[in-house]
CSV table of C-alpha atoms in Angstrom, one decimal:
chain,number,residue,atom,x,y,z
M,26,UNK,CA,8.7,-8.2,-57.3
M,27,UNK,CA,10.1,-7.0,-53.6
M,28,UNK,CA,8.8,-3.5,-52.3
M,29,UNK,CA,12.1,-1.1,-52.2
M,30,UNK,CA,12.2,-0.8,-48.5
M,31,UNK,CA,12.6,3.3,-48.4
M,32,UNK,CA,9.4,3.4,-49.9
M,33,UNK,CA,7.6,2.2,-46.9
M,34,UNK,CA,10.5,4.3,-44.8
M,35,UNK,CA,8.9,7.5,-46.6
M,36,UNK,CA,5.4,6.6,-46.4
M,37,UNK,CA,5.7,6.2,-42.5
M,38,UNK,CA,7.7,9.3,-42.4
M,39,UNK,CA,4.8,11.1,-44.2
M,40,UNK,CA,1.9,9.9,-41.9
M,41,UNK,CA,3.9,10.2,-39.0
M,42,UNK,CA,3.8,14.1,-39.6
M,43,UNK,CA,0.8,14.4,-40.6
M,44,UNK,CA,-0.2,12.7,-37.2
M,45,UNK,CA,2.3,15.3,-35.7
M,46,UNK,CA,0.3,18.2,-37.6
M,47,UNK,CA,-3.1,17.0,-36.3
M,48,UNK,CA,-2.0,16.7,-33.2
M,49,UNK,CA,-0.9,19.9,-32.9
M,50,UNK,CA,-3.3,22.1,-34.9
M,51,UNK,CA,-6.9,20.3,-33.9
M,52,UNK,CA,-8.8,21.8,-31.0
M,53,UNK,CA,-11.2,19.1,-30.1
M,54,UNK,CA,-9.5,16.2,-28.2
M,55,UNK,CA,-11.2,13.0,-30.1
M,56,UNK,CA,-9.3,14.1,-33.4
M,57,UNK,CA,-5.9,13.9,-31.3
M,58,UNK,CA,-6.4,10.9,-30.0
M,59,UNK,CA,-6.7,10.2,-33.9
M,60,UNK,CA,-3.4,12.0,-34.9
M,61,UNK,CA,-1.8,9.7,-31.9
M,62,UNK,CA,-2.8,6.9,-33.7
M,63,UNK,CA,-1.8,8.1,-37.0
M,64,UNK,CA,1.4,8.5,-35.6
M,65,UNK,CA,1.9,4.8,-33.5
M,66,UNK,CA,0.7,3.2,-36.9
M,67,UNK,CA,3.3,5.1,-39.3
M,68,UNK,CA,6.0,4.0,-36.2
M,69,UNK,CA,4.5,0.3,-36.6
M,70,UNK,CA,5.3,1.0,-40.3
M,71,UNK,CA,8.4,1.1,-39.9
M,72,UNK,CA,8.8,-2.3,-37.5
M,73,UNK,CA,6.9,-4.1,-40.2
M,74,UNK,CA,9.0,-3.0,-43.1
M,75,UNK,CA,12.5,-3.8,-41.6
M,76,UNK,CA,11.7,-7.1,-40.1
M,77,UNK,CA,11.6,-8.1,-43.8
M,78,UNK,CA,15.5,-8.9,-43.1
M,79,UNK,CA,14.6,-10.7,-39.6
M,80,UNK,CA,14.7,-14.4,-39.3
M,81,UNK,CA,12.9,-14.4,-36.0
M,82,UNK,CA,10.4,-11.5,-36.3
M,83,UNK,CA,11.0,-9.0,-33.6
M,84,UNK,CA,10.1,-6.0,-35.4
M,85,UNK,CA,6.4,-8.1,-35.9
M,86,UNK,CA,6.4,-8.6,-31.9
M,87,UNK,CA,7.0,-5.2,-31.1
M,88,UNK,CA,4.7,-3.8,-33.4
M,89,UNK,CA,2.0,-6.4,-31.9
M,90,UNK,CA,2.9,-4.9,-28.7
M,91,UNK,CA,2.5,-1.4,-29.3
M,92,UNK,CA,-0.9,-2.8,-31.1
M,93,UNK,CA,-2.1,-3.7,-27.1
M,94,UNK,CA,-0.2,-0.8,-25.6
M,95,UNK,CA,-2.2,1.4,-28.1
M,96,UNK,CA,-5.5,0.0,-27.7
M,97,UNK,CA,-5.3,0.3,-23.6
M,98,UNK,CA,-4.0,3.7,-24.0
M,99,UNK,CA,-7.3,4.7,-26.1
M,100,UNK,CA,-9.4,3.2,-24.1
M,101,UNK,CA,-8.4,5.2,-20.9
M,102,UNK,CA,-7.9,8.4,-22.7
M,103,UNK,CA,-11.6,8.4,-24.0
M,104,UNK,CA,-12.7,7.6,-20.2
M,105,UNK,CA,-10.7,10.6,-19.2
M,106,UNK,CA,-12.2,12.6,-22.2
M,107,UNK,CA,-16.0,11.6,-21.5
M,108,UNK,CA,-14.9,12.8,-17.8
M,109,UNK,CA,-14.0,16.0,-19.1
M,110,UNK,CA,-16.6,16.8,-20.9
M,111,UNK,CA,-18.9,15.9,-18.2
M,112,UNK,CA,-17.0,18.6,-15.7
M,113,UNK,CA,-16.6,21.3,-18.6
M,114,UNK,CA,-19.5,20.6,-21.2
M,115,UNK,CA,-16.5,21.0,-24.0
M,116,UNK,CA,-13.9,18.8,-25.3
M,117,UNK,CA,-12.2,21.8,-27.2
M,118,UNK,CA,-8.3,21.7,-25.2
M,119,UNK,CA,-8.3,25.5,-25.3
M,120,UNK,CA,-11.1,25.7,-23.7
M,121,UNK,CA,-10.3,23.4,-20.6
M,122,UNK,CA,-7.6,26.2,-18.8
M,123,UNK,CA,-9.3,26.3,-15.1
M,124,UNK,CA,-5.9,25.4,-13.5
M,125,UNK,CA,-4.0,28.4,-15.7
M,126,UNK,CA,-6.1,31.4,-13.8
J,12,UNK,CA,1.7,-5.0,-61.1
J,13,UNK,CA,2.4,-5.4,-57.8
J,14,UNK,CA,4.6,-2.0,-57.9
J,15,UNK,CA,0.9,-0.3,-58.9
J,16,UNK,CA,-1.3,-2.3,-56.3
J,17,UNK,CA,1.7,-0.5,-54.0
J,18,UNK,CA,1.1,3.0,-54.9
J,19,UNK,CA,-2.0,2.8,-55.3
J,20,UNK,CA,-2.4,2.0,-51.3
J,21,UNK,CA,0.1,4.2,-50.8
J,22,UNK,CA,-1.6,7.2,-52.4
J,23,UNK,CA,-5.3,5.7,-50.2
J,24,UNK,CA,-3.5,6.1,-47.1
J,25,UNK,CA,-2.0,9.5,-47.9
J,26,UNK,CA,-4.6,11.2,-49.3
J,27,UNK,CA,-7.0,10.0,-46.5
J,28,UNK,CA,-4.3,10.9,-44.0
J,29,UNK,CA,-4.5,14.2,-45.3
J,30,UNK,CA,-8.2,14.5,-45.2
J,31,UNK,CA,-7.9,13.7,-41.3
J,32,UNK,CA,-6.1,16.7,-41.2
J,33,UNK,CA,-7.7,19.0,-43.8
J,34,UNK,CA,-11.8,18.2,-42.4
J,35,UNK,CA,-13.4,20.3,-39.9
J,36,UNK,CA,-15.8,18.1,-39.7
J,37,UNK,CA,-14.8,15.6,-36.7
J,38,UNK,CA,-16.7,12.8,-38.2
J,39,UNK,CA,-15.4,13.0,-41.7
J,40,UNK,CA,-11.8,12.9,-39.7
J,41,UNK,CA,-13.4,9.6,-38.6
J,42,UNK,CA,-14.3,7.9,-41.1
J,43,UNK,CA,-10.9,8.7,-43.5
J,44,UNK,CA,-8.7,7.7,-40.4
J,45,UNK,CA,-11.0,4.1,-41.0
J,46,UNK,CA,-9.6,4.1,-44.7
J,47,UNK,CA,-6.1,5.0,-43.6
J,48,UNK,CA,-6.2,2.5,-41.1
J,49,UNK,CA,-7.3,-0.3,-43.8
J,50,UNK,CA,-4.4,1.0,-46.5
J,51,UNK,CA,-1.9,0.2,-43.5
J,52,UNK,CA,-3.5,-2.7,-43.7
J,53,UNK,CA,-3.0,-3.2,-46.8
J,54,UNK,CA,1.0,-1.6,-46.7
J,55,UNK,CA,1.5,-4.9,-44.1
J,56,UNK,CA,0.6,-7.6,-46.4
J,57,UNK,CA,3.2,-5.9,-48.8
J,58,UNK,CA,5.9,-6.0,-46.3
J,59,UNK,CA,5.1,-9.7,-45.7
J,60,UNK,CA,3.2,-9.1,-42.5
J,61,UNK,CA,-0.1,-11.0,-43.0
J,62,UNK,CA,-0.8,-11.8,-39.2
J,63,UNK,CA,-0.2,-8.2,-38.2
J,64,UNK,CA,-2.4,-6.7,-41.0
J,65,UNK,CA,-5.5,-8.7,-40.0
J,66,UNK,CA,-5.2,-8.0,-36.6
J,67,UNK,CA,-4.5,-4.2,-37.6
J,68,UNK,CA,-7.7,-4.7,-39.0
J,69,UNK,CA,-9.7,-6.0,-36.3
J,70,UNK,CA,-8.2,-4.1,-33.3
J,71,UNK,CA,-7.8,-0.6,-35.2
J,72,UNK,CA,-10.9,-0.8,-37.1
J,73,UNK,CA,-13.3,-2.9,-35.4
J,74,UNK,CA,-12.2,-1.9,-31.9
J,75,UNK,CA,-10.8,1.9,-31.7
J,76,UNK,CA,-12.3,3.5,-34.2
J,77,UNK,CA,-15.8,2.5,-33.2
J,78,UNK,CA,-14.5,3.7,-29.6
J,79,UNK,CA,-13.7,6.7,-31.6
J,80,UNK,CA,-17.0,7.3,-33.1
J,81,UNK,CA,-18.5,6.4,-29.5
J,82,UNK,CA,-16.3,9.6,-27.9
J,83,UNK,CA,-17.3,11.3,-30.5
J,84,UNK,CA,-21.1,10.7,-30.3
J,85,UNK,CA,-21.3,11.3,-26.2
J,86,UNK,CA,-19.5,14.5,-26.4
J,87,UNK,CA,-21.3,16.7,-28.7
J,88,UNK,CA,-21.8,20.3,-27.5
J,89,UNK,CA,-24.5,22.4,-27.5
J,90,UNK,CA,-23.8,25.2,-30.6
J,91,UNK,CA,-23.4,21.2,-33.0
J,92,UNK,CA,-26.6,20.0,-31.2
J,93,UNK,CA,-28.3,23.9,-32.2
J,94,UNK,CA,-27.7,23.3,-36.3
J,95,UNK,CA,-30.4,21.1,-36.0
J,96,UNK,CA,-28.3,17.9,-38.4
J,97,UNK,CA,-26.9,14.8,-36.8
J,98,UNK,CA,-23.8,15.0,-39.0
J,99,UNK,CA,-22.4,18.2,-38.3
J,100,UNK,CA,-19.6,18.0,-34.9
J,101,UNK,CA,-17.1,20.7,-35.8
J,102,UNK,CA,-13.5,21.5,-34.6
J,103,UNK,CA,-11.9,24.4,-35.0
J,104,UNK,CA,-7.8,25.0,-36.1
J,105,UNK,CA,-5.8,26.9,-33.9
J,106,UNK,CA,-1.8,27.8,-34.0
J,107,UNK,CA,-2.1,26.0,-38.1
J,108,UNK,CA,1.0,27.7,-38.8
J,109,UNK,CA,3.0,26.3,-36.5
J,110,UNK,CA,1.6,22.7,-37.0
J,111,UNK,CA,2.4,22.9,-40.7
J,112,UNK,CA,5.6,24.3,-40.3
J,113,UNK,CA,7.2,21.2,-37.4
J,114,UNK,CA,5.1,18.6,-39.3
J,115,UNK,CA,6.9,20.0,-42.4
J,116,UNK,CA,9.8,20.3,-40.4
J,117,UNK,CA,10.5,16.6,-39.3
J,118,UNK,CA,9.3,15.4,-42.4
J,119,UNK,CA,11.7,17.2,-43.8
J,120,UNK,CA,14.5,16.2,-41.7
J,121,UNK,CA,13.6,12.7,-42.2
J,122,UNK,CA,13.5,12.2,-45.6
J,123,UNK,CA,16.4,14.2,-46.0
J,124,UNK,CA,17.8,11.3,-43.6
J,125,UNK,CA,16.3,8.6,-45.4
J,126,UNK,CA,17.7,9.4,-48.8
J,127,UNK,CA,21.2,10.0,-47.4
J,128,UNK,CA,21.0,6.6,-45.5
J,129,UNK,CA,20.9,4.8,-49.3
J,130,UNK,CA,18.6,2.1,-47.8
J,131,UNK,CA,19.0,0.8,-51.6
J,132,UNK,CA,22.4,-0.3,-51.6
J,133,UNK,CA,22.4,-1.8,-48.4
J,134,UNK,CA,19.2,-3.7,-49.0
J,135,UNK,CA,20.9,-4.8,-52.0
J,136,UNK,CA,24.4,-6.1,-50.4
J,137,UNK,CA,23.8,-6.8,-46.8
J,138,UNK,CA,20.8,-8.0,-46.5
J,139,UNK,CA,18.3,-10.9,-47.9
J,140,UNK,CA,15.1,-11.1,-48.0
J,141,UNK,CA,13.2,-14.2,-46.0
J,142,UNK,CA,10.8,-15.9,-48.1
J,143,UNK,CA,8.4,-17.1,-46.0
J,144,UNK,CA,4.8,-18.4,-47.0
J,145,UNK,CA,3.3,-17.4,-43.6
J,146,UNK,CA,4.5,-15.3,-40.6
J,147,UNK,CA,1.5,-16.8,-38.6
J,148,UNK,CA,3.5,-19.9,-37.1
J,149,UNK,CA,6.2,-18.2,-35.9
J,150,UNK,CA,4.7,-15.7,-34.2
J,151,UNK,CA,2.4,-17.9,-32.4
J,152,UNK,CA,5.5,-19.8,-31.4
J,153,UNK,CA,6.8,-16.9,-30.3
J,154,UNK,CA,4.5,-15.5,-28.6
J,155,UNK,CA,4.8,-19.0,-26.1
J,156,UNK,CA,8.3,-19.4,-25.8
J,157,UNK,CA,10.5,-16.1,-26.3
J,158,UNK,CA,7.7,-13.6,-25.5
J,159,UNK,CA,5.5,-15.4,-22.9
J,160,UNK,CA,6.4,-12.5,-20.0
J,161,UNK,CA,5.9,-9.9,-22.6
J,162,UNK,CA,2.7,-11.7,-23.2
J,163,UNK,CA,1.5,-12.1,-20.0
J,164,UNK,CA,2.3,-8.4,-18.7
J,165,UNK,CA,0.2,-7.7,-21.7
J,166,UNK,CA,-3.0,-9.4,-20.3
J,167,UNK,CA,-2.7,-7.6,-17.4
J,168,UNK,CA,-2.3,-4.2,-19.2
J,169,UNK,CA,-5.4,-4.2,-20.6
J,170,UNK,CA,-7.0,-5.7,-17.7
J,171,UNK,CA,-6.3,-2.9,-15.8
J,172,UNK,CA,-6.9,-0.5,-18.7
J,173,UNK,CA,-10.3,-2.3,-18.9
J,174,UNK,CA,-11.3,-1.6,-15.1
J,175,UNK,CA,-9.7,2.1,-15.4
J,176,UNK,CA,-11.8,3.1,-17.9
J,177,UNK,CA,-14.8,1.2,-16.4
J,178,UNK,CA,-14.3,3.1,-13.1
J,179,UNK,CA,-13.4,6.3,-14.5
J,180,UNK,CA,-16.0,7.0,-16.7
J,181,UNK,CA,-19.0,5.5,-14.5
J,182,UNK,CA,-21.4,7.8,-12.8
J,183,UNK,CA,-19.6,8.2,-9.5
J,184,UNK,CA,-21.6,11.3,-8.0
J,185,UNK,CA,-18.8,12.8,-6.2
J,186,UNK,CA,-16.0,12.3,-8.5
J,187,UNK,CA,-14.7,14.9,-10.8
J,188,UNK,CA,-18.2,16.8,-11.0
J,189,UNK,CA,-19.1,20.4,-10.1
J,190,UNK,CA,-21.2,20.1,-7.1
């Protein structure tokens, strides 16, 4: 038995804002890295479920490529975040306002 | 069967989605963004994507969420370090109302989208489903012929993600410190 394809639509639509909500109500940076993820995987969702219909793939090879563009943008966001908490001793965003006074 | 195997995952990644959102506890937010992670996973392999979900597997869960837990391991503050239990990193909300309410929003807006779209009918008279056994062939074809450049440019991406981070979060002494 097939998957109805709205099913995965609204489950992506779901985590994507619930990514959106993190992202927007946490205070410590690591948890919205998280919610940036959350959201890239509920947009990779989407890819997956509508190259169901593809003969050659392309929603698979762009969701492989936002897999890599993901992982490379993690990895230099925690460098900047290990940075910051080494100049500020926080990682709370509210908290690291030097160039608003 | 399969339909309940389907909700069931669907309902894992949900609800652990949600717990992301609900814990104050940084490291609870961790570990359910690991089980949400593993019910995409799982959502993959349902939407005939078996390549993709192991490799969901072992780059989101074996690679970034242990960088995750790494961050947030070296950046514990002093008041978490005070209570005296390893366990405890907290975050605190801010501006919740207006999270829920454009999170609530756009979901909103895109399920009201999604049902008017009737994704049923045309699934049923434009399209059809490819049976296929394996994706795992043609994506490594793929990957050699149509998407070499994309490929390649790849590499170099995390190359240079790979030195960036290495320089940037090194111990240069007069970089980015207070003096």
């Amino acid at each position: 038995m097939q998957i109805p394809l709205s099913y995965f639509l609204l489950t992506a639509a779901f985590l994507f804002s619930i990514g959106l909500a993190v992202v927007i109500v946490k205070r410590n940076a690591i948890v919205v890295l998280m919610g940036i993820e959350l959201m890239l995987n509920a947009a990779n969702l989407n890819l997956v479920a509508f190259s169901r219909f593809d003969t050659d793939l392309t929603g698979q090879f762009f969701s492989l490529f936002v897999i890599i563009v993901a992982a490379a943008e993690i990895v230099v966001a925690l460098a900047i975040v290990l940075k910051v908490f080494q100049h500020f001793q926080t990682v709370q965003l509210d908290e690291v306002s030097e160039l608003k006074d | 069967m399969t339909a309940f195997l389907f909700l069931f995952f669907v309902v894992l990644t949900i609800a652990s989605a949600a717990v992301v959102l609900i814990s104050r506890n940084v490291l609870y937010s961790a570990f359910s963004l690991m089980v949400t992670f593993l019910g995409i996973a799982a959502l993959y392999v349902f939407a005939g994507a078996d390549f993709l979900a192991v490799t969901q597997i072992m780059v989101y869960v074996g690679g970034i969420l242990v960088l995750l837990v790494f961050g947030v391991m070296l950046t514990r503050n002093k008041a978490d370090r005070g209570t005296g239990q390893a366990n405890v990193i907290r975050t605190e909300h801010s501006r919740t109302f207006w999270g829920i309410l454009t999170a609530g929003g756009i979901f909103a807006i895109l399920s009201t989208i999604l049902a008017k779209a009737r994704f049923d009918t045309v699934e049923r008279n434009h399209f059809e489903l490819i049976e296929r056994k394996t994706t795992i062939q043609e994506l490594g074809i793929g990957l050699l012929t149509d998407y070499a450049l994309p490929f390649e440019v790849a590499g170099i991406l995390l190359m240079v993600a790979l030195l960036g981070a290495a320089y940037l979060s090194g111990k240069a002494k007069n970089f980015g410190t207070k003096e």
